[in-house]
CSV table of C-alpha atoms in Angstrom, one decimal:
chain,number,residue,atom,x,y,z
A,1,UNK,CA,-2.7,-20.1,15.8
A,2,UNK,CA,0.8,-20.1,16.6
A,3,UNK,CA,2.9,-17.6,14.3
A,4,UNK,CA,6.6,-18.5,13.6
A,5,UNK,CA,8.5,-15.2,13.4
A,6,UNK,CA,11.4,-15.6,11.0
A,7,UNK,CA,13.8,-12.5,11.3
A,8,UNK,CA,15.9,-11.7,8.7
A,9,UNK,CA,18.8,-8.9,8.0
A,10,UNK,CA,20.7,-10.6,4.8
A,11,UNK,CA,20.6,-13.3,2.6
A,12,UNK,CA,23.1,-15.5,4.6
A,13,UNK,CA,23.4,-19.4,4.5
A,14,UNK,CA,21.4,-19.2,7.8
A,15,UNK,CA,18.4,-16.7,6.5
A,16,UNK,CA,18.1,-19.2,3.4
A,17,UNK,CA,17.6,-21.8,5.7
A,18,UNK,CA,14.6,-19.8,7.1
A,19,UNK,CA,13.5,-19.0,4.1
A,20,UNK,CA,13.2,-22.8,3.3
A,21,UNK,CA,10.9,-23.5,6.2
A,22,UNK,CA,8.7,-20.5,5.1
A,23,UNK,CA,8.6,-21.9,1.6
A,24,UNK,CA,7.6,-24.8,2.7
A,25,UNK,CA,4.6,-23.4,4.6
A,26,UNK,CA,3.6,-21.7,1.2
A,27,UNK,CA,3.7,-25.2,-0.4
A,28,UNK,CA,1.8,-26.5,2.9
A,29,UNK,CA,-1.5,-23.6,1.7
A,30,UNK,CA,0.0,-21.6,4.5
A,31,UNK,CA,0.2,-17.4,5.0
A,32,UNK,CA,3.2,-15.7,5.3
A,33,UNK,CA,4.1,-12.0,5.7
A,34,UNK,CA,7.2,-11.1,3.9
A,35,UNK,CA,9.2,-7.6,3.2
A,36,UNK,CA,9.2,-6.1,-0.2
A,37,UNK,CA,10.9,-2.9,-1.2
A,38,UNK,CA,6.9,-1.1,-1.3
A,39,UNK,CA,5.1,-2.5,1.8
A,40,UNK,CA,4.9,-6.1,4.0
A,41,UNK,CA,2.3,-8.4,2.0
A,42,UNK,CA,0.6,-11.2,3.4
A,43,UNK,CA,1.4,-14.7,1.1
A,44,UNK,CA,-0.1,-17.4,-0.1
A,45,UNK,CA,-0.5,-20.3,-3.0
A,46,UNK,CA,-2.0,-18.0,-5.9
A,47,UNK,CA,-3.1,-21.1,-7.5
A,48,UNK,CA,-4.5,-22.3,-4.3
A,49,UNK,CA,-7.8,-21.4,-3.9
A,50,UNK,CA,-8.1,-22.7,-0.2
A,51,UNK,CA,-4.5,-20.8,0.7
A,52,UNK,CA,-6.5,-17.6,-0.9
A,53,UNK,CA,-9.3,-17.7,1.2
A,54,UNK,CA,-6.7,-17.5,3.9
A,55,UNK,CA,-5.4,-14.5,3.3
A,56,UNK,CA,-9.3,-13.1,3.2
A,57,UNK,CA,-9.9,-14.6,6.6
A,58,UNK,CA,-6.8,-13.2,8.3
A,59,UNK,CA,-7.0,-9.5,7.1
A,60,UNK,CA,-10.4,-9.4,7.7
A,61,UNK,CA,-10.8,-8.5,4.1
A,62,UNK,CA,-14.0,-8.4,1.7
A,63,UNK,CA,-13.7,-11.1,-0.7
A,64,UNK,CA,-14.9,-8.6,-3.4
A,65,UNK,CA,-11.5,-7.0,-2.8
A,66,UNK,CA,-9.0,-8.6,-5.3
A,67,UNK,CA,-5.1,-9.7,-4.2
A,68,UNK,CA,-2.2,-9.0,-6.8
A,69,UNK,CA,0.1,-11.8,-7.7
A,70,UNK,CA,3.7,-11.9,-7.2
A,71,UNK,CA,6.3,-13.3,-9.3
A,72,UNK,CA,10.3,-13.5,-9.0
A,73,UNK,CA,11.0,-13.7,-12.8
A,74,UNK,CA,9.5,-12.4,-16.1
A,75,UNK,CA,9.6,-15.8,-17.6
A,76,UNK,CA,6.1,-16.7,-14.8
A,77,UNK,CA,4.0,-14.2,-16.1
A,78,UNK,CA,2.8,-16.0,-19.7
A,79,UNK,CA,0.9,-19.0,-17.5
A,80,UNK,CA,-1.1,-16.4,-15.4
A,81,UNK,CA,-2.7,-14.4,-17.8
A,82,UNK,CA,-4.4,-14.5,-21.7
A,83,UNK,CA,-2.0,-13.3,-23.5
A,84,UNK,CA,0.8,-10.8,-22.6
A,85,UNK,CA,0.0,-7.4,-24.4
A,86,UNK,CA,2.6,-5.2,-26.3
A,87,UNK,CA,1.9,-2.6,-23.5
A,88,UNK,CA,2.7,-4.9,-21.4
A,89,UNK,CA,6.0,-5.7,-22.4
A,90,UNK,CA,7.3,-2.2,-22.9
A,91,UNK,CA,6.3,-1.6,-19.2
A,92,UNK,CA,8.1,-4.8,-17.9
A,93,UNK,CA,11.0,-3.7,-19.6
A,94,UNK,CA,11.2,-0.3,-18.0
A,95,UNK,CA,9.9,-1.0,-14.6
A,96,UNK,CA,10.6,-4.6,-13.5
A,97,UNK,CA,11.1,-5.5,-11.2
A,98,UNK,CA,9.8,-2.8,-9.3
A,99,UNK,CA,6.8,-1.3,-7.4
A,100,UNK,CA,4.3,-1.6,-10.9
A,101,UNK,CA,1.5,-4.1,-11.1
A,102,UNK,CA,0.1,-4.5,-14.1
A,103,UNK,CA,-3.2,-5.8,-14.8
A,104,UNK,CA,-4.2,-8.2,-18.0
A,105,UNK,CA,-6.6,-10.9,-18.4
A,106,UNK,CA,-6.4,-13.8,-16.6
A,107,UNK,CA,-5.6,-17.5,-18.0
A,108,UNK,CA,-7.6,-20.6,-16.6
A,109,UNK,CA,-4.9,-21.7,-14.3
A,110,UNK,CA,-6.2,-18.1,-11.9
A,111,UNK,CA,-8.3,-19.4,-9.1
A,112,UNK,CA,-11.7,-16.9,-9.2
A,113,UNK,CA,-11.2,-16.6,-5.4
A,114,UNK,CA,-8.3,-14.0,-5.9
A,115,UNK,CA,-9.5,-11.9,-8.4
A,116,UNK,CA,-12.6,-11.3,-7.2
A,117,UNK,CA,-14.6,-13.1,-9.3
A,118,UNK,CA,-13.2,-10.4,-12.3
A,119,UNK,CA,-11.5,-11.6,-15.9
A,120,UNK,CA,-8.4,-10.0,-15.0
A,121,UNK,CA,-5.2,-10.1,-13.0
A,122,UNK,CA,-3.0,-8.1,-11.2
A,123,UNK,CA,0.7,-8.9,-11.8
A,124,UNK,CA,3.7,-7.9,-10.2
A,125,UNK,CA,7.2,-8.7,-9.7
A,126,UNK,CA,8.8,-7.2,-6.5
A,127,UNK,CA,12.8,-5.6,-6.5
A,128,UNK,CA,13.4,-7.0,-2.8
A,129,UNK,CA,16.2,-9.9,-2.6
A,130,UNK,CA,14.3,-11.2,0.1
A,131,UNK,CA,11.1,-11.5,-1.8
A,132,UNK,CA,12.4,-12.5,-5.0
A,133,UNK,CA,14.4,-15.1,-2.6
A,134,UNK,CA,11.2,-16.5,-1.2
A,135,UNK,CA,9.0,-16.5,-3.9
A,136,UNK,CA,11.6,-18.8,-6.0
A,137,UNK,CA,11.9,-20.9,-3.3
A,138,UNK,CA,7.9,-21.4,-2.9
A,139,UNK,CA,8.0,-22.7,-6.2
A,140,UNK,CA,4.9,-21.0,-7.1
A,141,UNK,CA,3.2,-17.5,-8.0
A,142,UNK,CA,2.6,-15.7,-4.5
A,143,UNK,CA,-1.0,-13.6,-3.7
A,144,UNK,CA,-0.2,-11.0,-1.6
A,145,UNK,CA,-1.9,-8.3,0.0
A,146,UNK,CA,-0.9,-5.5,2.4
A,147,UNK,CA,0.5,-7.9,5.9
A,148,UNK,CA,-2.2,-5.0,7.8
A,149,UNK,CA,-5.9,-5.3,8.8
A,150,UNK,CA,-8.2,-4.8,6.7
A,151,UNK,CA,-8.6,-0.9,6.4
A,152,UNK,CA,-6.0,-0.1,8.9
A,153,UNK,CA,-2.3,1.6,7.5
A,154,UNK,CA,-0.1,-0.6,5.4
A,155,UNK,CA,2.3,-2.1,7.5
A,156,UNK,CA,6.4,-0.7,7.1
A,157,UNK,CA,7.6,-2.0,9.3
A,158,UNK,CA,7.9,-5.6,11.2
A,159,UNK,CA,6.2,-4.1,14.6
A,160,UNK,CA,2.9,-3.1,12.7
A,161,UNK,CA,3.1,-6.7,11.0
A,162,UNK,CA,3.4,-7.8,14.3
A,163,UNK,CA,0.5,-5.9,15.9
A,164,UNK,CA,-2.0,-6.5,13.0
A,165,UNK,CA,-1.3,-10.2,12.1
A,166,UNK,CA,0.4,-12.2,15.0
A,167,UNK,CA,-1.4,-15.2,16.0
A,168,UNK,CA,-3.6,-14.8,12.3
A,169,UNK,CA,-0.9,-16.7,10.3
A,170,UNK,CA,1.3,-19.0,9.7
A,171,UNK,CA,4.7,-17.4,9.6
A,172,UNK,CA,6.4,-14.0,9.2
A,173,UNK,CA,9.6,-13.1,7.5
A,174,UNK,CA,10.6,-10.1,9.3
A,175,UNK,CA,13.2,-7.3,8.1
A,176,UNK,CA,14.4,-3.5,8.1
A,177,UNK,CA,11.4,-1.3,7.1
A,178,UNK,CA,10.4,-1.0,4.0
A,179,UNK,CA,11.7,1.2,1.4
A,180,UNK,CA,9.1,2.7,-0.4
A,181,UNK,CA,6.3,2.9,2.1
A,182,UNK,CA,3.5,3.2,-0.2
A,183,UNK,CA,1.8,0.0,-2.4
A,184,UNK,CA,2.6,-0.2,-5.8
A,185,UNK,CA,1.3,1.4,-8.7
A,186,UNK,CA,-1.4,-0.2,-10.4
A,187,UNK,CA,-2.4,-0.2,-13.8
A,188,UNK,CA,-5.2,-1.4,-16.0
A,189,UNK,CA,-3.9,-2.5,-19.7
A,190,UNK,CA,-7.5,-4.3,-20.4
A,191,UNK,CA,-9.1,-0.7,-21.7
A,192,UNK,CA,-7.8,2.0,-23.9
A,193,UNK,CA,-6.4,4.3,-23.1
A,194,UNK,CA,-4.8,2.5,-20.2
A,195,UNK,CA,-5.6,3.4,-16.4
A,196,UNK,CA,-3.9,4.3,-13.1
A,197,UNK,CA,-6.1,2.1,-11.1
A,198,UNK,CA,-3.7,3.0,-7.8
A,199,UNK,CA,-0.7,5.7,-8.3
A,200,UNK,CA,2.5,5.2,-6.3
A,201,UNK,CA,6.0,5.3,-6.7
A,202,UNK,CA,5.9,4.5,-10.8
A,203,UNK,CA,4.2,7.5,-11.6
A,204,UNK,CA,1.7,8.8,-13.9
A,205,UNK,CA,4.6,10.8,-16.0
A,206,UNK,CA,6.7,7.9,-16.2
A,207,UNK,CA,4.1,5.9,-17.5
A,208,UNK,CA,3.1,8.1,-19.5
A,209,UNK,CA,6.5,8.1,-21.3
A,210,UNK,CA,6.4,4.6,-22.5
A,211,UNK,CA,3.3,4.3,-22.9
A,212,UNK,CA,1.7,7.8,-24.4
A,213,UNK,CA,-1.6,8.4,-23.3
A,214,UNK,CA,-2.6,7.3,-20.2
A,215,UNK,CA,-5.6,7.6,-17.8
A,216,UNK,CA,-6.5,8.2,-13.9
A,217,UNK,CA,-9.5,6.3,-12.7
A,218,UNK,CA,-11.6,9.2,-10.9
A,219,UNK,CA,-11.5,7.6,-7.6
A,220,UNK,CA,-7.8,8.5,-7.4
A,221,UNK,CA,-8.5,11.6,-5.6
A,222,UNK,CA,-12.3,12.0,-5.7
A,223,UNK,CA,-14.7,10.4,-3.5
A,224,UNK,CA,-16.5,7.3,-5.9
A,225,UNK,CA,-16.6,3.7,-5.2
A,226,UNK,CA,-16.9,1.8,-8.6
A,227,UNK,CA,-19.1,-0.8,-9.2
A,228,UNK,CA,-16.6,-3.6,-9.3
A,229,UNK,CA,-13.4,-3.1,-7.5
A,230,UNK,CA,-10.6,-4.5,-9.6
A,231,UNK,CA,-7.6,-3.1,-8.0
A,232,UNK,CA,-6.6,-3.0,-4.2
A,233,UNK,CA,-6.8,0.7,-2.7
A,234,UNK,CA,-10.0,1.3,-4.4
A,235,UNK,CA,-12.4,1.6,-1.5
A,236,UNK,CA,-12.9,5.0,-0.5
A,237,UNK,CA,-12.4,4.1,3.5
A,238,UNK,CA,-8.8,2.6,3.3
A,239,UNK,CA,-5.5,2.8,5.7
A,240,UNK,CA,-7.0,4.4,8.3
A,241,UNK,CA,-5.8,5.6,11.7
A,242,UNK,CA,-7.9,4.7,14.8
A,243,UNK,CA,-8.6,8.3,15.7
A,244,UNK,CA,-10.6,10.5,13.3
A,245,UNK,CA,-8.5,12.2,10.6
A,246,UNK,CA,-9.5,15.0,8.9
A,247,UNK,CA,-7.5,17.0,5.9
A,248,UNK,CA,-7.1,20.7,6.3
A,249,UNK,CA,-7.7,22.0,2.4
A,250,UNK,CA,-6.8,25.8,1.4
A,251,UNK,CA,-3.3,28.5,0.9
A,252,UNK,CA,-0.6,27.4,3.0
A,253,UNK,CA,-2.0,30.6,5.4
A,254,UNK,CA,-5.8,29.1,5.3
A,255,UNK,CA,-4.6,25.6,6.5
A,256,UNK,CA,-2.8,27.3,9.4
A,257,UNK,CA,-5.4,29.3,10.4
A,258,UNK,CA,-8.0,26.2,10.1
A,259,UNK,CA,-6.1,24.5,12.0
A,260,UNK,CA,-5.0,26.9,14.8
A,261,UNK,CA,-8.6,27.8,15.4
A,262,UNK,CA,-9.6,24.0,15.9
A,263,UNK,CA,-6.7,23.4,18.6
A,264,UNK,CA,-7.9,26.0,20.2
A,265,UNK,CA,-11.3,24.9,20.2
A,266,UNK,CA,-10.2,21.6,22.0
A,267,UNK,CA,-8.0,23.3,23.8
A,268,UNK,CA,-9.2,22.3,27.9
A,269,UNK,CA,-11.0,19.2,26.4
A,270,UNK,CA,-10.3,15.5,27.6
A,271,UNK,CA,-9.9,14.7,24.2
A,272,UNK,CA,-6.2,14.1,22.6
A,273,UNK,CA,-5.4,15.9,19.1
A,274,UNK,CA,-2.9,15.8,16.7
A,275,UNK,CA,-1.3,17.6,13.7
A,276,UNK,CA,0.1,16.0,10.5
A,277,UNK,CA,2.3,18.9,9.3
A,278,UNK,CA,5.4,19.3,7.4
A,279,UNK,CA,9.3,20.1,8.6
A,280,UNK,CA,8.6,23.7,7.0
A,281,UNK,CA,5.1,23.9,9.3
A,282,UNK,CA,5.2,21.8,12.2
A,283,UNK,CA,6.9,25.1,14.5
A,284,UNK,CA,3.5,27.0,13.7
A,285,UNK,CA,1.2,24.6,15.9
A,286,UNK,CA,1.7,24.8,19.9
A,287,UNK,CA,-1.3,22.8,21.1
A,288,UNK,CA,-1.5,19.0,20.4
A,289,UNK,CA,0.5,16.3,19.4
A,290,UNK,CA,2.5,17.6,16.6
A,291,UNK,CA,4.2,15.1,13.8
A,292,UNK,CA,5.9,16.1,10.4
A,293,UNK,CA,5.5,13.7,7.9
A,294,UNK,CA,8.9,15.2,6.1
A,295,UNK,CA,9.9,18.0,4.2
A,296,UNK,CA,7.6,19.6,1.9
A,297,UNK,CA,10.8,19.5,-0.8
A,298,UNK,CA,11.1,15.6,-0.7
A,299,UNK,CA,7.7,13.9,-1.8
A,300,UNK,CA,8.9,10.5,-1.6
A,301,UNK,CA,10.0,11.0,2.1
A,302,UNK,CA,6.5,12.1,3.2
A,303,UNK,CA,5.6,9.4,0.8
A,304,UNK,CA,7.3,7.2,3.2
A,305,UNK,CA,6.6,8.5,6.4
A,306,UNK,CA,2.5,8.3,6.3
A,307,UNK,CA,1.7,5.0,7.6
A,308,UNK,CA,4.1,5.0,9.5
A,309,UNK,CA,2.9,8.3,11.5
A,310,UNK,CA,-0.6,7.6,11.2
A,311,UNK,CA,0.4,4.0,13.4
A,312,UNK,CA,2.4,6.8,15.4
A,313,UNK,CA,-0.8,8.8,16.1
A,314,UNK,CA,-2.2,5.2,16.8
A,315,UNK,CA,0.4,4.7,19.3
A,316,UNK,CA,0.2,7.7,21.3
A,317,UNK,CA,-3.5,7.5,22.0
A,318,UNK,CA,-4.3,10.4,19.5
A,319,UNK,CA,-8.3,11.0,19.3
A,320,UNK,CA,-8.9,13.6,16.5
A,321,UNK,CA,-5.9,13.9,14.0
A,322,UNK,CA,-6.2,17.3,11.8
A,323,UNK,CA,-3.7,16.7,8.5
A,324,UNK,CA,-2.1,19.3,6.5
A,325,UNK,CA,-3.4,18.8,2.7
A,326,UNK,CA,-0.5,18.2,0.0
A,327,UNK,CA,-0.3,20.6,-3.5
A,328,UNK,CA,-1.0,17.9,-6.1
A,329,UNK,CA,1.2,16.9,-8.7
A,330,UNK,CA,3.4,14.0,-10.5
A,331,UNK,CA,5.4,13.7,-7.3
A,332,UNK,CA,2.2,13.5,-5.0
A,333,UNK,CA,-1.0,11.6,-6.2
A,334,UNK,CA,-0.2,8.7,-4.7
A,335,UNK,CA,0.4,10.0,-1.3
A,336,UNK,CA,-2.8,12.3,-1.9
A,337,UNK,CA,-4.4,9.6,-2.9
A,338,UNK,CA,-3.8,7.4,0.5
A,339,UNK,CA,-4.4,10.4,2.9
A,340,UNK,CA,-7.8,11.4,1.4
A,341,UNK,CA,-8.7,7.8,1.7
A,342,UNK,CA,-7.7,7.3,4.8
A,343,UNK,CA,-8.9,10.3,6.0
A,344,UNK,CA,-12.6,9.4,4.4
A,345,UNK,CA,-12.0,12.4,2.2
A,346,UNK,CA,-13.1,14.1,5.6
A,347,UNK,CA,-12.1,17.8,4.8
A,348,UNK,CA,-12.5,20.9,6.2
C-alpha cells in the first residue's frame, strides 16, 4: 500500500485542501493518521464496520481491544450512545474538548466491531484545530486508536507515525509533535461510583471535583488483566520499547544504588544499557546511555517526554533500559501508569 503523506503546519487555504482529500479517503472506508493535542490516532468510518477492521489489521491490534470514537462537536454524541447521563454532561461541560473520553452505552447505530463486542462506548472530542478540522470534514464520527504498533510507544511525533505505519494505510496528516504526549483519560460512567479506566492528563482530582466520588480500576498501577478489556491501555504489556525495561523501585538513594550496581555489572559486556533518569539525577550515572525524561518538578514534562525517549532508546540500539520509578500522586498516575506497563511491571 502506497501511503499519501499530507504535511501540515496551519490551517491555511492550501492545508484545507489536503484535508479534503483525506476526508475523502475516510468517506472512501480508508485509514488515516492524524495529530491531536494527546497523541497521533489512526482513523477510520466509526460507523463502518469494514473501515474498523482496518484499523485492527494495520496496528496489528487484538480485536478484543476496543477503539474510542472521535467527534468534532457536542451536538454528535446523542446518535452514538443510549442516552447521555447527567455525569456525562457535567463532564463535557468542564473538559471538552479535551484529552477526556468518556464511556456510556452504546446506541444501535455502533458497529460491534469497535467496541469489542462490549455495550458501551468510548467517546471523545479532541482540542486540536486540525482534528476538529478533519473530522468535520469526514462528515462522520472517527475511531481512532494510537497511529503506533500494537504494543509499541504511542507515536508524538510524525517520524514514529512514520516508522510504525507507512506503507499500512491510507494517508497521513502529519504535524508539530504533539502536545500532551500521553492518551487521554478514560472514564467509565456505566457503574457507580464511576471509574478511571486510563488516567492521563484530566486527572483523578479534577474529576473528582465535578463529579465527587470517583474510582481507579486496579489495573492502573497493579499488575491484573480484566476479564473483558473495555478501555484502551488496559493490557498489562503496552507501549513498550524494543529493549527490556525494567523500573528501579525504592528512596531516591536505593534507586541510585540499584542502579549503579547493575551498570556496573554490565560494565565490559557486548550488551548496550540505558538509564531513564531525571534532570535532578541523570549526573549520578557514568556508565551507559543516559536520558532524563524532565525535571522531577514538572510532571507533565516527563509526562511528555516518555514515548518519546523510550523511541529514543529504540533509536540508539539500547538492549537493557533500567528506569528510575516516579513518587505517585495526582500529577503522576498516568505516567506511572504507562511506564509500569510498558516496562511489564518488571521491577527491581
Amino acid at each position: 500500500m502506497k501511503t499519501k503523506i499530507i504535511n501540515i503546519e496551519n490551517l491555511d487555504d492550501a492545508a484545507l485542501r489536503e484535508l479534503v482529500a483525506a476526508a475523502v479517503l475516510i468517506k472512501a472506508g480508508g485509514t488515516v493518521v492524524f495529530p491531536t493535542e494527546t497523541v497521533y490516532g489512526l482513523g477510520a468510518d466509526a460507523l463502518n464496520p469494514e473501515a474498523i477492521k482496518k484499523i485492527f489489521v494495520a496496528k496489528g491490534r487484538p480485536d478484543d481491544n476496543p477503539l474510542i470514537v472521535h467527534i468534532a462537536g457536542l451536538d454528535e454524541v446523542e446518535p452514538l450512545v443510549a442516552n447521555i447521563p447527567e455525569k456525562a454532561q457535567k463532564l463535557m461541560q468542564v473538559f471538552w474538548p479535551g484529552p477526556l473520553t468518556i464511556i456510556m452505552n452504546k446506541s444501535a447505530t455502533i458497529p460491534t466491531e469497535l467496541t469489542g463486542g462490549l455495550d458501551t462506548v468510548g467517546v471523545r472530542f479532541p482540542d486540536h484545530p486540525i482534528a476538529q478540522a478533519f473530522i468535520k470534514m469526514a462528515g462522520c464520527p472517527i475511531a481512532a486508536p494510537s497511529a503506533n504498533r500494537s504494543g509499541r510507544p504511542s507515536p508524538t511525533q510524525g517520524k514514529h507515525v512514520l516508522l510504525d505505519l507507512d506503507g499500512r494505510v491510507d494517508a497521513m496528516i502529519l504535524s508539530a509533535d504533539t502536545e500532551l504526549g500521553l492518551e487521554s483519560t478514560v472514564i467509565d460512567l456505566t457503574v457507580e461510583p464511576p471509574v478511571v479506566l486510563r488516567p492521563g492528563d484530566v486527572t483523578l482530582a479534577e474529576l473528582r471535583a465535578v463529579l465527587g466520588e470517583v474510582a481507579v480500576s486496579a489495573h492502573v498501577t497493579d499488575n491484573v488483566v480484566p476479564e473483558k478489556v473495555s478501555s484502551p491501555g488496559m493490557k498489562y504489556t503496552h507501549y513498550s520499547p524494543q529493549g527490556e525495561l525494567v523500573v528501579v523501585k525504592g528512596t531516591p538513594d536505593e534507586i541510585r544504588e540499584k542502579i549503579t550496581k547493575a551498570l556496573s555489572h554490565h560494565k565490559g559486556k557486548p550488551m548496550t544499557i540505558g538509564v531513564l533518569a531525571s534532570d535532578e539525577t541523570m549526573g549520578f550515572y557514568h556508565e551507559g546511555l543516559i536520558i532524563s525524561l524532565g525535571s522531577r518538578n514538572d510532571p507533565k514534562e516527563m509526562s511528555k517526554n516518555l514515548f518519546s525517549r523510550l523511541r529514543t532508546f529504540d533509536e540508539l540500539g539500547v538492549e537493557k533500559i533500567y528506569a528510575e520509578d516516579i513518587p505517585l500522586n495526582n500529577e503522576t498516575l498516568a505516567l506511572i501508569n504507562r511506564l509500569y506497563k510498558a516496562a511489564g511491571y518488571a521491577f527491581i
